[in-house]
Short mmCIF file of C-alpha atoms in Angstrom, two decimals:
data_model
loop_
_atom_site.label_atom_id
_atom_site.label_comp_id
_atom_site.label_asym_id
_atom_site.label_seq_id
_atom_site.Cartn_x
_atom_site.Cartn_y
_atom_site.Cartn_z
CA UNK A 98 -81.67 0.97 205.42
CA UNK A 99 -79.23 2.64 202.88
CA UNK A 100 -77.60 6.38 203.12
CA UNK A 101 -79.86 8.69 203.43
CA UNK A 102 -80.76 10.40 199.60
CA UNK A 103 -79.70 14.32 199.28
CA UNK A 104 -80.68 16.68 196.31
CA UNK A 105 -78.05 18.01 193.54
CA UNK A 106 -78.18 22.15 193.69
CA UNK A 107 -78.58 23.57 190.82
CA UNK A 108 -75.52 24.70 190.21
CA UNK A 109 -73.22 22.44 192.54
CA UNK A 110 -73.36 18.45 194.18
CA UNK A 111 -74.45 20.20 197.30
CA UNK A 112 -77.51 19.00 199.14
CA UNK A 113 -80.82 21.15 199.08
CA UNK A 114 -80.39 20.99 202.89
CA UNK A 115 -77.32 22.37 202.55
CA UNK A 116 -78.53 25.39 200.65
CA UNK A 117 -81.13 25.67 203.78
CA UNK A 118 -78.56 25.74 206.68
CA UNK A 119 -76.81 28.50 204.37
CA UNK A 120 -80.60 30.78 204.50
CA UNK A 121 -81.18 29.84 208.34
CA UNK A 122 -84.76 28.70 209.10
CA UNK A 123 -86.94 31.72 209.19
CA UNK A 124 -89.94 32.17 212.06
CA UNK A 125 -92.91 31.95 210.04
CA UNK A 126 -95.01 35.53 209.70
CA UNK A 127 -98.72 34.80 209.19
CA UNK A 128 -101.56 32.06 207.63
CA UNK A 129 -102.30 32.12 203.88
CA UNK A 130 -105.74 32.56 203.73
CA UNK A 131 -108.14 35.07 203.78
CA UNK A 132 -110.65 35.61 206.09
CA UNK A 133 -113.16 33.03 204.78
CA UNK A 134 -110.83 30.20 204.38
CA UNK A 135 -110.21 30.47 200.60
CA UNK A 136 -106.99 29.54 199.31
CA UNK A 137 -104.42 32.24 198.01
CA UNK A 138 -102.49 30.05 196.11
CA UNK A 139 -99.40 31.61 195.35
CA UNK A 140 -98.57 31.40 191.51
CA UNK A 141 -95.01 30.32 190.15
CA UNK A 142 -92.48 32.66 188.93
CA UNK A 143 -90.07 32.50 186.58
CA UNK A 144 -88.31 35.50 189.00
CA UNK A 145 -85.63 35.24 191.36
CA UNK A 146 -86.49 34.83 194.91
CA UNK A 147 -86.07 38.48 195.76
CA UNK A 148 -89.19 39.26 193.06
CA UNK A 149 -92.75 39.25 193.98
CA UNK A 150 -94.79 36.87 192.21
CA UNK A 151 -95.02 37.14 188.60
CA UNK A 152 -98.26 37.56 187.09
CA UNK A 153 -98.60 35.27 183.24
CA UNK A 154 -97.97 37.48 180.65
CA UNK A 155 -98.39 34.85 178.27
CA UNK A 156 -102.31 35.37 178.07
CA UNK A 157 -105.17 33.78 180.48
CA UNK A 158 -104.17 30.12 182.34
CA UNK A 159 -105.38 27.17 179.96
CA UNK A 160 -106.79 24.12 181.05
CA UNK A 161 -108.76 23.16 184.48
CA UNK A 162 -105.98 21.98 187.44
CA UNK A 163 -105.96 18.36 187.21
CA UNK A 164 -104.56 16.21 190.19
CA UNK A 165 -102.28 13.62 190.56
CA UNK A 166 -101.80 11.26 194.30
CA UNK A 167 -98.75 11.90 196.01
CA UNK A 168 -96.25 8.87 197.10
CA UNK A 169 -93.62 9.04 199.49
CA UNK A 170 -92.40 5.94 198.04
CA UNK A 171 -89.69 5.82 195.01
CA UNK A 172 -90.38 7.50 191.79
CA UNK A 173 -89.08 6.02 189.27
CA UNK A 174 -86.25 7.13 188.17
CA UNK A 175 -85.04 9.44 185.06
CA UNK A 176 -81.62 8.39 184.07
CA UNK A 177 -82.17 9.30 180.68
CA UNK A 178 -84.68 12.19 180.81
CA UNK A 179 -84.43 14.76 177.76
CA UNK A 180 -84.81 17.36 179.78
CA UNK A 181 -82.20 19.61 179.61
CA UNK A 182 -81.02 23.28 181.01
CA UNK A 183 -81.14 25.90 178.55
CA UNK A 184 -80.76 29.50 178.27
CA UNK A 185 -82.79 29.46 174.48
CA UNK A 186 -86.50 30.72 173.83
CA UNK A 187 -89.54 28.14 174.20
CA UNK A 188 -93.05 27.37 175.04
CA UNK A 189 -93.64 27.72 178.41
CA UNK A 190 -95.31 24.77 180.07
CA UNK A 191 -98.91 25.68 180.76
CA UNK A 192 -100.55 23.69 183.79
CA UNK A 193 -103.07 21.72 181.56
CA UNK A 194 -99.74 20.29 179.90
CA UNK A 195 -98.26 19.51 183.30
CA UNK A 196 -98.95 16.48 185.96
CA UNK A 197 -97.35 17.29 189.51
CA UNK A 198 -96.23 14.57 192.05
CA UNK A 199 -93.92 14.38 195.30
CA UNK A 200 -90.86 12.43 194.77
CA UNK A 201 -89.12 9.92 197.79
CA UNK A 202 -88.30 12.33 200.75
CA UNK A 203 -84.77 12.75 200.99
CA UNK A 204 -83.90 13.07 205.58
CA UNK A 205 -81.14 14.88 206.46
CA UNK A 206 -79.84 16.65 210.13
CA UNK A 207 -82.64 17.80 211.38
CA UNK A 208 -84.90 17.99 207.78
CA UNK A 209 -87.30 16.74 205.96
CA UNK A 210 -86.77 16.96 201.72
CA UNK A 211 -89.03 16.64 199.25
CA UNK A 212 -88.94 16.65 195.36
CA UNK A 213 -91.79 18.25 193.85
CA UNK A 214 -91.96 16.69 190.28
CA UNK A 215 -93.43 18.06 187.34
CA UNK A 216 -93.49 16.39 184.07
CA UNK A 217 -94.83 16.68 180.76
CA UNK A 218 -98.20 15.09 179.72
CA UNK A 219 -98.56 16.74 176.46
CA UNK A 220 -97.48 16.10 172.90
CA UNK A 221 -95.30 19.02 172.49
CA UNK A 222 -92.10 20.48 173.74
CA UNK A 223 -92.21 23.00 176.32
CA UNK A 224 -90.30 24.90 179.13
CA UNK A 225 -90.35 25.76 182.64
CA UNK A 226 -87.98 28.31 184.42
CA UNK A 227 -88.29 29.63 188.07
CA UNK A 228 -90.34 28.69 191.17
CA UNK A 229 -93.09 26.76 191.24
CA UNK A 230 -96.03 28.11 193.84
CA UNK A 231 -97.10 25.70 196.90
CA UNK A 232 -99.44 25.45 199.41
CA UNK A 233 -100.96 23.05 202.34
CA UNK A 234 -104.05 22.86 202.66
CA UNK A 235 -106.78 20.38 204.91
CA UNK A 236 -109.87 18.70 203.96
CA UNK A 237 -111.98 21.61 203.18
CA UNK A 238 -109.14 23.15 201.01
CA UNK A 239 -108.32 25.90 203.98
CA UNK A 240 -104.51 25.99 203.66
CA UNK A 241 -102.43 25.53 206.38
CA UNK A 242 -99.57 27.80 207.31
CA UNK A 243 -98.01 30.55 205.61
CA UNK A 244 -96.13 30.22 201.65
CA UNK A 245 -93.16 28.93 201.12
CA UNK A 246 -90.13 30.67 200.96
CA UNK A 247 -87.63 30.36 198.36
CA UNK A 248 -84.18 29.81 198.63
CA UNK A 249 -81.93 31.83 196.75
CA UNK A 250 -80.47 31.07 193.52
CA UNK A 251 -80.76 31.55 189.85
CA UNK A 252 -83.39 30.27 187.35
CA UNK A 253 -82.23 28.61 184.32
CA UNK A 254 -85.13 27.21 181.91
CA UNK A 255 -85.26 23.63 181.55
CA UNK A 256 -86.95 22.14 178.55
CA UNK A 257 -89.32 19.80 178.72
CA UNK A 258 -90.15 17.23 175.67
CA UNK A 259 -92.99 15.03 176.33
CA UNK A 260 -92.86 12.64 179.32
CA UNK A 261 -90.04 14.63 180.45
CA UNK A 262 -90.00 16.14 184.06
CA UNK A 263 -88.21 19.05 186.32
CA UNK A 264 -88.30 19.13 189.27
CA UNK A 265 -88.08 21.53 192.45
CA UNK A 266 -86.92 20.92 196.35
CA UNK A 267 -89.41 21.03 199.20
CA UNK A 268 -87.71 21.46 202.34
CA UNK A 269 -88.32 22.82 205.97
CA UNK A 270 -87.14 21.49 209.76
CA UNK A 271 -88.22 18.74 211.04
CA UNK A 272 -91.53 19.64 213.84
CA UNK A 273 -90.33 17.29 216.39
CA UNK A 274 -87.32 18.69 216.48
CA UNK A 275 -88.05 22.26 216.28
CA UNK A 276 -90.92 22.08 218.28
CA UNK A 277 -92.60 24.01 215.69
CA UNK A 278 -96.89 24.05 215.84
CA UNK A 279 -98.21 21.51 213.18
CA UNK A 280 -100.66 20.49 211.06
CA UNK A 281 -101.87 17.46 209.22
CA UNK A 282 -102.46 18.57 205.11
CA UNK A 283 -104.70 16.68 202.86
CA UNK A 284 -103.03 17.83 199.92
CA UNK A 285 -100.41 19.85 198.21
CA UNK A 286 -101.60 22.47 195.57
CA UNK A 287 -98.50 22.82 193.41
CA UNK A 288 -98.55 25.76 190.72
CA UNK A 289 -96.11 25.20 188.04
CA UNK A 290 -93.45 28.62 187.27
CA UNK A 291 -95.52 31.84 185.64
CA UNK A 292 -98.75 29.85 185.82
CA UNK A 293 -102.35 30.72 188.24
CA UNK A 294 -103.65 27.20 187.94
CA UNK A 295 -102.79 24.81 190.33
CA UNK A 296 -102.13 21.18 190.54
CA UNK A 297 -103.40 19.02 193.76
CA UNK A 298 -101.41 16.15 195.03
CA UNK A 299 -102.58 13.98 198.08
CA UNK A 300 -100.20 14.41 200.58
CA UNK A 301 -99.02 11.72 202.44
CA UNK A 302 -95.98 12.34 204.63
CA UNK A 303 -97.39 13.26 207.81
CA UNK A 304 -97.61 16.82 209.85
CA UNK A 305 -96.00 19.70 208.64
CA UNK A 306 -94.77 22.78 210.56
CA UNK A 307 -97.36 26.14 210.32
CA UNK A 308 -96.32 28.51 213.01
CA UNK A 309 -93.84 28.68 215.62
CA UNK A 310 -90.14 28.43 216.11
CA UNK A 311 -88.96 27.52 212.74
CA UNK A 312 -91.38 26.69 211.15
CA UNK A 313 -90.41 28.16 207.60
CA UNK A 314 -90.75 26.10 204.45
CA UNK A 315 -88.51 26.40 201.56
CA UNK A 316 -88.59 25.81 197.83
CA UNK A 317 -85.79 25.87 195.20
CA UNK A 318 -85.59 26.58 191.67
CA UNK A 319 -86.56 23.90 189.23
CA UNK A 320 -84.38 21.76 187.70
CA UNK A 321 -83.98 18.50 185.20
CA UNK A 322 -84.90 15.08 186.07
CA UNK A 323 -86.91 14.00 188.83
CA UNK A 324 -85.26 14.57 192.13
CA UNK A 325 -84.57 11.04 193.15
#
């Protein structure tokens, strides 16, 4: 078994675990659902992580949420990906444009990392900038645990031609370790930046942390590339 794998920042070589340890790992504060079970899937923002959740100014969500199985084996990857970091105008990506998938965890001391990948299906250029949205849910589509958090940093827009992909961290402590009340999801709704739509992605990597003593999941900005 090689070293294990850790995530670029966005702005430095650090690891996304790294960027973690800086935050501390917040008690969690409440369930995101409502009182019949629905899912309030939180939308993607283009913000900063000390913004609420952007609403899409860009007109009404296009396209139904399409889904895509998750792997926890390796993606490949995207040593020559045009997608690139940009500060210029664009298209943003709209979720009907978008597939989402979880790239090879990445373990570190005490954590488990994830790459959430999005990548470009369509047949024109567009951009992403910002967080993406996230939830667990079971079987019935209840979701399990509170939202994400996001770590702090800053959003650049990353351009996306077709069959391109960004990508964003997933990270939080690891259960056994934290002791941390769990819960086994069926899937990962993923909701790409300044979109409502979301994406569902089987999830396969075993019980995740939903209340307790850190129990706090994170999320980073996305990026270019794939994660991996």
């Amino acid at each position: 078994m090689g070293p294990a794998r850790v995530f670029p920042s966005l702005h430095r070589a650090t690891p996304l675990v790294g960027a973690v340890a800086l935050l501390g790992l917040l008690t969690a504060c409440g369930g995101g659902g409502d009182s019949t079970g629905a899912v309030q899937t939180p939308a993607g923002t283009g913000g900063t992580a000390t913004s609420p959740a952007a609403t899409d100014t860009g007109g009404p969500p296009t396209g139904p949420a399409s889904s895509e199985p998750g792997t926890t084996g390796p993606p490949s990857v995207d040593t020559t990906s045009p997608a690139t970091q940009s500060g210029g105008p664009g298209t943003r990506c709209h979720t009907s444009q978008l597939r989402a998938s979880i790239g090879r965890p990445s373990p570190g001391a005490g954590q488990r990392n994830f790459p959430i990948v999005l990548t470009n299906t369509g047949d024109h250029t567009c951009t992403v900038r910002g967080y993406p949205g996230a939830a667990f849910v079971d079987a019935a589509g209840k979701q399990l645990g509170p939202d994400p958090k996001r770590s702090p940093d800053t959003p650049t827009t990353v351009t996306l031609t077709p069959g391109s992909s960004a990508w964003a961290g997933l990270t939080y402590a690891s259960p056994e370790i934290s002791g941390a009340r769990t819960a086994l999801p069926k899937s990962l709704l993923v909701t790409p930046p300044d979109e409502r739509d979301s994406l569902k992605v089987a999830w396969t990597a075993g019980e995740v942390p939903v209340a307790g003593n850190e129990s706090s999941v994170f999320l980073t900005v996305v990026q270019p590339g794939t994660g991996g």
